[in-house]
Coordinates of C-alpha atoms in Angstrom, one line a residue:
M13 CA 13.6 20.8 21.4
A14 CA 15.8 19.7 24.6
A15 CA 17.0 21.8 27.0
S16 CA 20.4 21.3 27.7
F17 CA 22.6 22.7 30.3
A18 CA 26.2 22.2 31.0
L19 CA 26.3 21.8 35.1
G20 CA 29.8 21.7 36.7
S21 CA 32.6 20.4 35.2
F22 CA 31.0 17.3 34.0
L23 CA 27.3 16.9 34.1
K24 CA 24.6 17.4 31.3
I25 CA 21.1 17.5 32.2
E26 CA 18.5 17.6 29.1
L27 CA 15.1 18.1 31.0
H28 CA 13.0 16.4 28.1
T29 CA 14.0 13.1 25.8
N30 CA 15.4 14.2 22.8
V31 CA 13.1 13.0 19.8
P32 CA 12.7 14.0 16.3
A33 CA 8.6 14.3 16.6
S34 CA 5.7 14.4 19.8
P35 CA 3.4 12.0 19.7
I36 CA 0.0 13.4 17.9
R37 CA -1.8 14.0 20.9
S38 CA -3.6 17.0 22.1
E39 CA -6.3 18.0 24.6
L40 CA -8.9 15.2 24.8
F41 CA -12.6 16.2 23.3
S42 CA -15.9 15.4 24.4
T43 CA -18.2 14.5 21.5
E44 CA -20.1 17.8 21.6
R45 CA -16.7 19.5 22.0
L46 CA -15.5 17.1 19.1
E47 CA -18.3 18.6 17.2
Q48 CA -17.7 22.1 17.7
H49 CA -14.0 21.5 16.7
A50 CA -15.2 20.0 13.5
K51 CA -17.1 23.2 12.5
S52 CA -14.1 25.2 13.2
L53 CA -12.0 23.3 11.3
A54 CA -14.4 23.2 8.3
E55 CA -14.5 27.5 8.3
A56 CA -10.7 27.6 8.7
Q57 CA -9.3 24.9 6.5
R58 CA -9.0 26.5 2.5
V59 CA -8.3 23.8 0.1
G60 CA -7.5 23.6 -3.9
P61 CA -6.5 21.2 -6.3
A62 CA -2.7 23.0 -6.8
P63 CA -1.2 23.9 -3.5
L64 CA 2.3 25.2 -4.0
R65 CA 3.8 22.0 -1.7
I66 CA 2.3 19.0 -2.2
V67 CA 3.7 16.2 0.4
S68 CA 3.5 12.6 -0.9
L69 CA 1.4 10.2 2.0
P70 CA 2.6 6.9 0.4
R71 CA 6.4 8.1 0.6
K72 CA 5.6 9.3 4.2
L73 CA 4.3 5.8 4.9
K74 CA 7.1 4.3 4.0
R75 CA 9.5 6.4 5.7
N76 CA 7.4 5.3 8.9
A77 CA 6.9 2.0 7.9
R78 CA 10.7 1.5 7.9
Q79 CA 10.9 3.2 11.1
L80 CA 8.7 0.8 12.6
V81 CA 10.3 -2.5 11.3
A82 CA 13.8 -1.1 12.8
D83 CA 12.1 -0.4 16.4
Y84 CA 10.5 -3.8 16.4
R85 CA 13.9 -5.3 15.7
A86 CA 15.4 -3.0 18.3
L87 CA 12.9 -3.8 21.0
A88 CA 12.7 -7.7 19.9
K89 CA 16.5 -7.7 20.5
T90 CA 16.2 -5.9 24.0
A91 CA 13.4 -8.6 24.9
N92 CA 15.2 -11.4 23.9
A93 CA 18.3 -10.1 26.3
A94 CA 15.6 -10.2 29.1
K95 CA 16.3 -6.3 29.8
P96 CA 12.8 -4.4 30.7
I97 CA 11.0 -2.3 28.2
T98 CA 7.9 -0.1 28.8
S99 CA 4.0 -1.5 28.3
A100 CA 3.9 0.5 25.3
G101 CA 7.0 -1.9 23.7
E102 CA 5.4 -4.8 24.9
W103 CA 1.9 -3.8 23.3
F104 CA 4.1 -3.0 20.0
L105 CA 5.8 -6.2 20.1
D106 CA 2.9 -8.6 20.4
N107 CA 1.0 -6.7 17.8
F108 CA 3.6 -5.7 15.1
Y109 CA 1.9 -7.9 12.6
I110 CA -1.4 -5.6 12.7
V111 CA 0.5 -2.6 11.9
E112 CA 2.1 -4.5 9.1
E113 CA -1.3 -5.1 7.8
Q114 CA -2.3 -1.8 8.4
A115 CA 0.3 -0.8 6.0
R116 CA -0.4 -3.3 3.5
E117 CA -4.0 -1.8 3.2
V118 CA -3.2 1.5 2.3
V119 CA -0.8 0.6 -0.2
K120 CA -3.4 -1.4 -2.0
D121 CA -6.2 1.3 -1.5
L122 CA -4.6 4.7 -2.1
P123 CA -2.9 4.6 -5.8
P124 CA -1.4 7.5 -7.1
S125 CA -4.1 8.6 -9.1
Y126 CA -6.4 8.5 -6.6
Y127 CA -4.2 10.5 -4.6
R128 CA -3.7 13.4 -7.0
E129 CA -7.7 13.7 -6.9
L130 CA -8.2 14.6 -3.3
P131 CA -8.4 18.2 -2.7
K132 CA -4.9 19.5 -1.0
L133 CA -4.8 22.1 1.9
L134 CA -3.5 25.7 1.4
D135 CA -2.0 26.7 4.2
G136 CA -1.6 25.9 8.2
P137 CA 0.8 23.1 9.6
L138 CA -0.5 20.7 7.0
A139 CA -0.5 22.4 3.9
G140 CA 0.2 20.3 1.3
Y141 CA -1.5 17.1 2.7
P142 CA -5.0 16.2 1.8
R143 CA -7.6 17.9 3.5
V144 CA -9.0 14.5 4.8
Y145 CA -5.7 13.9 6.3
G146 CA -6.2 17.0 8.0
I147 CA -9.5 15.6 9.2
A148 CA -8.1 12.2 10.6
W149 CA -5.3 13.9 12.1
A150 CA -7.8 16.2 14.4
I151 CA -9.8 12.9 15.4
V152 CA -6.9 10.8 16.2
A153 CA -5.2 13.9 17.9
H154 CA -8.7 14.9 20.1
S155 CA -9.2 11.4 21.1
D156 CA -5.7 9.9 22.0
S157 CA -5.8 7.5 19.1
A158 CA -9.0 5.7 20.5
L159 CA -11.2 5.8 17.5
D160 CA -15.2 5.4 18.0
V161 CA -17.9 4.9 15.2
D162 CA -20.5 6.9 16.6
R163 CA -17.6 9.8 17.4
L164 CA -16.6 9.8 14.1
K165 CA -19.6 10.0 12.4
R166 CA -20.8 13.0 14.2
F167 CA -17.5 14.6 13.6
L168 CA -18.0 14.2 9.7
D169 CA -21.8 15.5 10.1
A170 CA -20.6 18.5 12.0
Y171 CA -17.7 19.1 9.3
Q172 CA -20.1 18.9 6.2
S173 CA -22.6 21.0 7.9
L174 CA -20.7 23.8 6.6
A175 CA -17.8 22.1 4.0
P176 CA -19.4 19.2 2.3
L177 CA -16.6 16.5 1.4
M178 CA -16.0 15.1 -2.0
I179 CA -17.0 11.5 -2.6
G180 CA -13.3 10.2 -2.9
E181 CA -13.0 12.0 0.5
L182 CA -15.8 10.2 2.5
W183 CA -14.1 6.9 1.0
A184 CA -10.5 8.0 1.7
I185 CA -11.4 8.5 5.6
A186 CA -10.5 4.8 6.7
I187 CA -6.9 5.2 4.8
T188 CA -6.1 8.8 6.1
L189 CA -7.1 7.6 9.7
R190 CA -4.6 4.3 9.0
L191 CA -1.9 6.8 8.1
V192 CA -2.3 9.1 10.9
L193 CA -2.5 5.8 13.3
V194 CA 0.9 4.3 11.8
E195 CA 2.6 7.8 11.9
N196 CA 1.2 8.1 15.7
L197 CA 2.7 4.9 16.6
S198 CA 6.1 5.6 14.7
R199 CA 6.3 8.8 16.8
L200 CA 5.7 6.9 20.0
T201 CA 7.8 3.8 19.2
H202 CA 10.7 6.0 18.6
N203 CA 10.1 7.6 21.9
V204 CA 10.3 3.7 23.3
V205 CA 13.5 3.1 21.5
A206 CA 15.2 6.5 22.6
R207 CA 14.0 5.5 26.2
V208 CA 15.6 1.8 26.1
A209 CA 18.7 3.4 25.1
D210 CA 18.8 5.8 27.8
G211 CA 18.3 2.7 30.3
D212 CA 21.3 0.9 28.9
R213 CA 23.3 4.3 29.2
A214 CA 22.5 4.6 32.7
E215 CA 22.9 0.9 33.5
A216 CA 26.6 1.1 32.5
A217 CA 27.0 4.4 33.8
A218 CA 25.7 3.3 37.3
N219 CA 27.9 -0.1 37.3
D220 CA 31.0 2.6 36.4
I221 CA 30.4 4.6 39.6
T222 CA 29.6 1.5 41.6
T223 CA 33.0 0.0 40.9
A224 CA 34.6 3.6 41.2
L225 CA 32.7 3.9 44.6
L226 CA 34.4 0.2 46.0
R227 CA 37.8 1.4 44.7
E228 CA 37.3 4.2 47.1
E229 CA 38.3 7.0 44.1
P230 CA 37.8 10.4 44.9
D231 CA 34.1 12.7 44.5
A232 CA 35.8 14.5 41.1
S233 CA 37.2 10.7 39.5
V234 CA 33.6 9.2 40.6
L235 CA 31.6 12.2 38.5
S236 CA 33.9 12.4 35.7
H237 CA 32.1 8.6 34.6
L238 CA 29.2 11.3 33.8
K239 CA 31.5 12.7 31.3
D240 CA 29.4 13.5 28.3
E241 CA 26.4 11.4 29.3
A242 CA 22.8 13.2 28.7
I243 CA 21.1 12.8 31.7
T244 CA 17.6 12.5 30.4
P245 CA 14.5 11.8 32.5
A246 CA 14.5 8.1 31.4
F247 CA 18.4 8.4 32.4
L248 CA 17.9 9.6 35.6
A249 CA 14.9 7.1 36.4
R250 CA 16.9 4.1 35.7
F251 CA 20.4 5.5 37.1
E252 CA 18.8 6.7 40.4
Q253 CA 16.8 3.1 40.9
R254 CA 20.4 1.1 40.0
L255 CA 22.1 3.6 42.5
R256 CA 19.7 3.3 45.2
D257 CA 20.1 -0.4 45.6
Q258 CA 23.6 0.2 46.2
G259 CA 23.0 1.7 49.6
A260 CA 24.5 4.7 51.4
A261 CA 27.9 4.7 49.5
T262 CA 25.7 6.1 46.5
D263 CA 24.5 9.0 48.2
S264 CA 27.2 11.7 47.3
V265 CA 26.8 11.1 43.6
L266 CA 22.6 11.5 44.0
R267 CA 23.1 14.6 46.1
E268 CA 25.5 16.0 43.4
I269 CA 22.6 15.7 40.8
E270 CA 20.1 16.8 43.1
R271 CA 22.1 20.0 43.8
Q272 CA 22.8 20.9 39.9
L273 CA 19.0 20.2 39.4
E274 CA 17.8 22.9 42.2
L275 CA 19.4 25.5 40.2
H276 CA 17.1 25.1 37.4
S277 CA 14.2 25.0 39.9
T278 CA 13.6 21.1 39.8
S279 CA 14.3 18.4 41.7
A280 CA 15.1 14.5 41.1
N281 CA 11.4 13.6 42.0
T282 CA 9.9 15.9 40.0
V283 CA 11.5 15.0 36.7
I284 CA 11.5 11.1 37.5
Q285 CA 7.9 11.6 38.2
A286 CA 6.8 13.4 34.9
E287 CA 9.2 10.5 33.3
Y288 CA 6.5 8.3 34.8
Q289 CA 3.6 10.4 33.3
A290 CA 4.9 10.4 30.2
Q291 CA 5.6 6.8 29.9
S292 CA 1.9 5.8 31.5
A293 CA 0.5 8.5 28.6
D294 CA 2.7 6.7 25.8
D295 CA 1.1 3.1 27.3
I296 CA -2.2 4.4 27.0
S297 CA -1.5 6.0 23.6
V298 CA 0.1 2.9 21.8
R299 CA -2.5 0.8 23.4
N300 CA -5.4 3.0 21.9
I301 CA -3.7 2.6 18.3
I302 CA -3.4 -1.0 18.6
T303 CA -6.8 -1.3 19.3
S304 CA -8.1 1.4 16.8
M305 CA -6.3 -0.6 13.9
R306 CA -8.5 -3.5 14.6
L307 CA -11.6 -1.6 14.7
I308 CA -10.6 0.0 11.4
S309 CA -10.3 -3.7 9.9
N310 CA -14.0 -4.8 11.3
I311 CA -16.0 -1.7 10.3
D312 CA -18.0 -2.0 7.1
W313 CA -16.8 1.3 5.7
A314 CA -19.4 0.9 2.6
D315 CA -22.3 1.4 5.3
F316 CA -20.0 4.2 6.8
F317 CA -19.4 5.9 3.9
E318 CA -23.2 6.0 2.9
S319 CA -24.4 6.7 6.2
V320 CA -22.2 10.1 6.0
S321 CA -22.4 10.8 2.2
L322 CA -24.6 13.9 1.5
V323 CA -24.7 12.7 -2.5
D324 CA -26.7 9.7 -0.9
K325 CA -28.9 11.6 1.4
T326 CA -29.8 13.5 -1.9
L327 CA -30.3 10.5 -4.3
S328 CA -32.3 8.9 -1.4
T329 CA -35.1 11.1 -1.7
T330 CA -36.1 9.0 -4.7
P331 CA -38.6 6.2 -4.0
N332 CA -36.4 3.1 -5.3
Y333 CA -32.7 4.4 -4.3
D334 CA -32.6 2.5 -0.9
L335 CA -34.1 -0.4 -2.6
M336 CA -30.9 -0.9 -5.1
D337 CA -28.2 -3.2 -4.4
F338 CA -24.8 -1.7 -3.8
P339 CA -23.3 -2.1 -6.9
T340 CA -25.9 0.0 -8.7
R341 CA -25.8 2.7 -5.7
D342 CA -22.2 2.8 -6.4
R343 CA -22.4 3.4 -10.2
Y344 CA -24.6 6.3 -9.9
R345 CA -21.9 7.3 -7.6
R346 CA -19.1 6.7 -9.6
A347 CA -21.0 8.7 -12.9
I348 CA -21.6 11.9 -10.3
E349 CA -17.9 11.9 -9.2
N350 CA -17.1 11.9 -13.0
F351 CA -19.4 14.8 -13.8
A352 CA -18.4 17.0 -11.4
R353 CA -14.5 16.6 -12.5
R354 CA -15.6 18.6 -15.6
A355 CA -18.4 20.4 -14.9
R356 CA -19.2 23.6 -13.5
L357 CA -21.1 22.1 -10.4
G358 CA -20.1 20.3 -7.5
E359 CA -21.1 16.9 -6.7
I360 CA -24.0 17.5 -4.3
E361 CA -25.4 20.0 -6.8
I362 CA -25.3 17.3 -9.7
A363 CA -27.2 14.9 -7.6
R364 CA -29.8 17.6 -6.9
R365 CA -30.2 18.4 -10.5
A366 CA -30.8 14.6 -11.4
V367 CA -33.2 14.3 -8.5
R368 CA -35.0 17.1 -9.8
E369 CA -35.1 16.2 -13.1
A370 CA -36.6 12.4 -12.3
R371 CA -39.3 14.2 -10.3
A372 CA -40.2 16.5 -12.8
A373 CA -40.5 13.3 -15.2
E374 CA -43.0 12.1 -12.5
R375 CA -44.6 15.1 -12.5
L376 CA -45.0 15.0 -16.3
G377 CA -46.2 11.5 -16.3
K378 CA -43.3 10.0 -18.2
S379 CA -41.7 6.2 -18.4
P380 CA -40.8 5.0 -15.4
R381 CA -37.5 4.6 -16.4
E382 CA -37.4 8.6 -16.9
R383 CA -38.6 8.6 -12.9
D384 CA -35.4 7.5 -11.7
A385 CA -32.4 9.8 -11.0
G386 CA -30.2 6.7 -12.7
Y387 CA -31.8 7.8 -16.4
Y388 CA -29.8 10.6 -16.1
L389 CA -26.8 9.6 -14.7
I390 CA -25.8 6.5 -16.5
G391 CA -29.2 5.6 -18.6
S392 CA -30.4 6.7 -22.2
G393 CA -30.8 10.7 -20.6
K394 CA -27.4 11.3 -19.8
K395 CA -26.0 13.1 -22.8
G396 CA -28.8 15.8 -22.6
F397 CA -28.2 15.8 -19.0
E398 CA -24.3 16.5 -19.5
K399 CA -25.5 19.3 -21.3
R400 CA -27.5 21.2 -18.7
I401 CA -24.9 20.2 -16.2
G402 CA -21.8 22.1 -18.7
F403 CA -20.3 18.9 -18.8
T404 CA -17.5 18.4 -21.1
P405 CA -16.1 15.2 -21.9
S406 CA -12.3 14.5 -22.4
L407 CA -10.4 13.2 -25.2
R408 CA -10.4 9.7 -24.1
Q409 CA -14.0 9.8 -22.7
R410 CA -14.7 10.7 -26.4
I411 CA -12.9 8.1 -27.9
A412 CA -14.0 5.5 -25.4
R413 CA -17.6 6.6 -26.0
T414 CA -17.5 6.7 -30.1
V415 CA -16.0 2.9 -29.5
A416 CA -18.6 2.0 -27.5
A417 CA -21.1 3.2 -29.6
T418 CA -20.3 1.6 -32.6
G419 CA -20.6 -2.3 -31.0
L420 CA -19.5 -5.0 -32.6
A421 CA -18.7 -3.6 -35.9
G422 CA -16.2 -1.0 -34.2
Y423 CA -14.6 -3.5 -32.5
L424 CA -14.3 -5.8 -35.7
F425 CA -13.0 -3.0 -37.5
A426 CA -10.4 -1.8 -34.5
I427 CA -9.0 -5.5 -34.8
A428 CA -9.0 -5.2 -38.6
A429 CA -7.3 -2.0 -38.6
V430 CA -4.6 -3.0 -36.2
T431 CA -4.1 -6.0 -38.1
I432 CA -3.8 -4.3 -41.0
A433 CA -1.1 -2.0 -39.7
L434 CA 1.1 -4.7 -38.4
V435 CA 1.1 -6.8 -41.7
E436 CA 2.3 -3.3 -43.8
F437 CA 5.0 -2.7 -41.0
I438 CA 6.2 -6.4 -41.8
L439 CA 6.1 -5.6 -45.5
F440 CA 7.9 -2.4 -44.9
L441 CA 10.6 -4.2 -43.2
E442 CA 10.8 -7.0 -45.3
A443 CA 10.9 -4.3 -48.7
H444 CA 14.0 -2.4 -47.1
S445 CA 16.1 -5.7 -45.5
G446 CA 15.7 -7.5 -49.0
T447 CA 14.2 -10.8 -50.0
P448 CA 14.5 -14.3 -48.7
Q449 CA 16.5 -15.0 -52.1
S450 CA 19.2 -12.4 -51.9
I451 CA 20.5 -13.9 -48.3
Y452 CA 21.2 -17.3 -50.1
P453 CA 24.7 -16.2 -52.3
A454 CA 25.6 -14.2 -49.0
A455 CA 25.5 -17.0 -47.0
E456 CA 27.6 -19.3 -49.7
R457 CA 30.1 -16.5 -50.1
V458 CA 30.6 -16.6 -46.4
R459 CA 30.9 -20.2 -46.1
D460 CA 32.8 -21.2 -49.2
A461 CA 35.8 -18.2 -47.5
G462 CA 36.5 -20.7 -44.7
Y463 CA 34.9 -18.7 -42.0
S464 CA 34.0 -21.1 -38.9
K465 CA 31.9 -19.1 -37.0
W466 CA 29.4 -16.7 -38.3
D467 CA 25.4 -16.6 -38.1
T468 CA 22.8 -15.1 -39.9
C469 CA 19.9 -13.3 -38.8
T470 CA 16.2 -13.0 -40.5
P471 CA 13.0 -11.7 -39.6
F472 CA 11.4 -15.2 -40.5
A473 CA 12.5 -18.6 -40.8
V474 CA 14.1 -19.3 -44.7
H475 CA 13.9 -22.7 -45.9
G476 CA 17.1 -23.7 -47.5
L477 CA 19.3 -21.5 -45.5
D478 CA 21.2 -23.9 -43.9
K479 CA 22.4 -25.8 -46.6
A480 CA 23.7 -22.3 -47.8
M481 CA 25.5 -22.0 -44.5
G482 CA 26.8 -25.7 -44.5
I483 CA 25.5 -26.3 -41.8
K484 CA 25.1 -30.5 -41.6
P485 CA 21.5 -32.7 -41.2
T486 CA 20.8 -32.3 -37.2
T487 CA 20.2 -35.7 -35.3
L488 CA 17.8 -33.5 -33.4
P489 CA 14.5 -34.9 -35.6
W490 CA 15.7 -38.5 -34.4
F491 CA 16.1 -37.5 -30.9
V492 CA 12.5 -35.9 -30.8
F493 CA 11.2 -39.4 -32.6
F494 CA 12.6 -41.7 -30.1
I495 CA 11.6 -39.8 -26.8
G496 CA 7.5 -39.4 -28.3
I497 CA 7.8 -43.2 -29.1
T498 CA 9.2 -43.8 -25.6
C499 CA 6.9 -41.5 -23.9
S500 CA 4.2 -43.2 -25.9
L501 CA 4.6 -46.7 -25.1
F502 CA 5.1 -45.7 -21.5
A503 CA 1.8 -44.2 -21.5
I504 CA 0.1 -47.1 -23.2
C505 CA 1.9 -49.3 -20.5
F506 CA 0.7 -47.2 -17.5
E507 CA -2.7 -46.9 -18.5
C508 CA -3.0 -50.3 -18.9
W509 CA -1.5 -51.2 -15.8
V510 CA -3.5 -48.8 -13.8
E511 CA -6.7 -49.6 -15.2
A512 CA -6.8 -53.3 -15.8
Y513 CA -4.6 -54.2 -12.8
A514 CA -4.1 -51.5 -10.2
M515 CA -7.5 -50.3 -9.7
P516 CA -9.6 -52.1 -11.7
I517 CA -12.9 -50.0 -11.7
V518 CA -15.9 -51.0 -14.0
V519 CA -17.3 -47.2 -15.4
G520 CA -20.6 -47.4 -17.2
G521 CA -20.3 -51.1 -18.2
K522 CA -16.9 -50.4 -20.2
P523 CA -14.2 -53.0 -20.0
L524 CA -11.3 -52.6 -18.0
F525 CA -9.1 -52.5 -21.3
S526 CA -10.3 -50.0 -23.7
I527 CA -7.8 -49.2 -26.2
P528 CA -9.7 -46.3 -27.0
A529 CA -10.6 -44.6 -23.9
F530 CA -6.6 -44.8 -23.3
V531 CA -6.1 -42.9 -26.5
P532 CA -6.7 -39.3 -25.4
V533 CA -3.9 -39.3 -22.7
W534 CA -1.7 -41.8 -24.4
Y535 CA -1.9 -39.0 -27.8
E536 CA -1.5 -35.6 -25.2
L537 CA 1.3 -37.1 -23.3
T538 CA 3.2 -38.1 -26.8
V539 CA 2.6 -34.4 -28.1
L540 CA 3.8 -32.6 -25.0
T541 CA 7.1 -34.7 -24.6
S542 CA 7.7 -34.5 -27.9
C543 CA 7.2 -30.8 -28.0
F544 CA 9.0 -30.3 -25.1
T545 CA 12.2 -32.5 -26.1
A546 CA 12.0 -30.4 -29.6
F547 CA 12.2 -26.8 -27.7
F548 CA 14.7 -27.8 -25.2
G549 CA 17.0 -30.0 -27.5
N550 CA 17.1 -26.9 -30.1
W551 CA 18.2 -24.5 -27.2
I552 CA 20.9 -27.1 -26.2
Y553 CA 21.8 -27.7 -29.9
N554 CA 22.4 -23.9 -30.8
G555 CA 24.1 -22.9 -27.4
L556 CA 21.3 -20.9 -26.4
P557 CA 21.1 -18.9 -24.6
R558 CA 23.9 -16.6 -26.0
L559 CA 23.5 -12.9 -24.0
H560 CA 26.5 -12.2 -25.6
H561 CA 25.4 -12.5 -29.0
P562 CA 24.3 -9.1 -30.6
A563 CA 20.7 -10.5 -31.2
F564 CA 20.3 -10.8 -28.2

């Protein structure tokens, strides 16, 4: 909240820039101190599946993206006008395409169903947000947005030593880091735009005061040009710079501002120095954000996930797990995620149970397949393993398993059942809408009554209905025939000209002029043009589309 004081008759000073939110920036931590902070977070954060207040991160991302676009346009307009902007603004303008890419990646990688499954914080300043979002916030805040893969890994390892993260949460690390960086950049660029606006106001005020001094107006009249102007640190820095350039004539104005600042235990130099330090800090933060966004795009997140996942470390104790390819290992993890959603156990405990089952099979001398954890996660031992861990499949899973168990016979039966249902539905409609023969007398009576603009609607084509309606034969078939014959002759002539005269190439000893070789192209072009003519001609002849017609 900005501190505002009414000074004298005209002056109003705000000692802090009035912005909606401060940058995500806190005390810088060393790696060791960051690990300690991770453990304290793990102890303090309480999570649950359904907090009282759920915040939509995708909606927040859209709001920040709109804000960034607006700031980009404002700063670009300022730069095109050759007005000064801070280094942070220049970094933002030069790398805006990177920011847009981060927003697109988040939209692609964070579907609503995935977001709903993430555990949410139940209390604290980020209550309602996913727990992993709070982790990303802490990492960004205590590193001034300067991400490092090793520090990130050590932070997650320290956090999980007290509170293990779910598989979905670890995959969401990259997403939430992008979200927090975009949020931080939105706040910083808003500061930059506010400083530019303050600078513009300072320029205008300085010009007015310089003009007033040249006219030798009294001091009260000169100071009146600052009426209703909020003198923020950015305003004061630019304003004093402009007036200092005008020489001693403006000293009286600067002395009055200095006198008012002394009443509040500060001075112009102190305020301006603090403003320059804040600008330097924002410059560094924006630079770190852009650099970290590039880093996030270059990290192999699959390798990073497996290096911090406690589930992977558990499964790696089996002999063959590390020798498998990534898709196979990912199938194991997805199976564990599925079990954990509807079982009494957590993901890590389920992984341990699977490893324990595999080791027990090895001690009992069972087959090599049963000695692998995958036999119980995705193989034939899955059904028995589900009972032992208390897994209860959902209705959707039961239906899918039933269909899969029936194989090809079930697939064909499902197709047959759907086909029969559709046929029965059509027959039902036909039985309740009359027979094709019943529409003839009705159409003839309407025709004989002398109506000129009327139509009939049937669920399928009825032969002879055009005669009952009194519709004369159309010339469309002759038109289709003419176009088809014309295009057929054109195709034959074109092929003969190309093969025999324009590009005479002997292929496999075949003659240049070979009618059988020309037949496929000739036939396809004839049929294609005839179909197009019939289709579009039918629309033209019937005056379609009739968007006002009840049938539409």
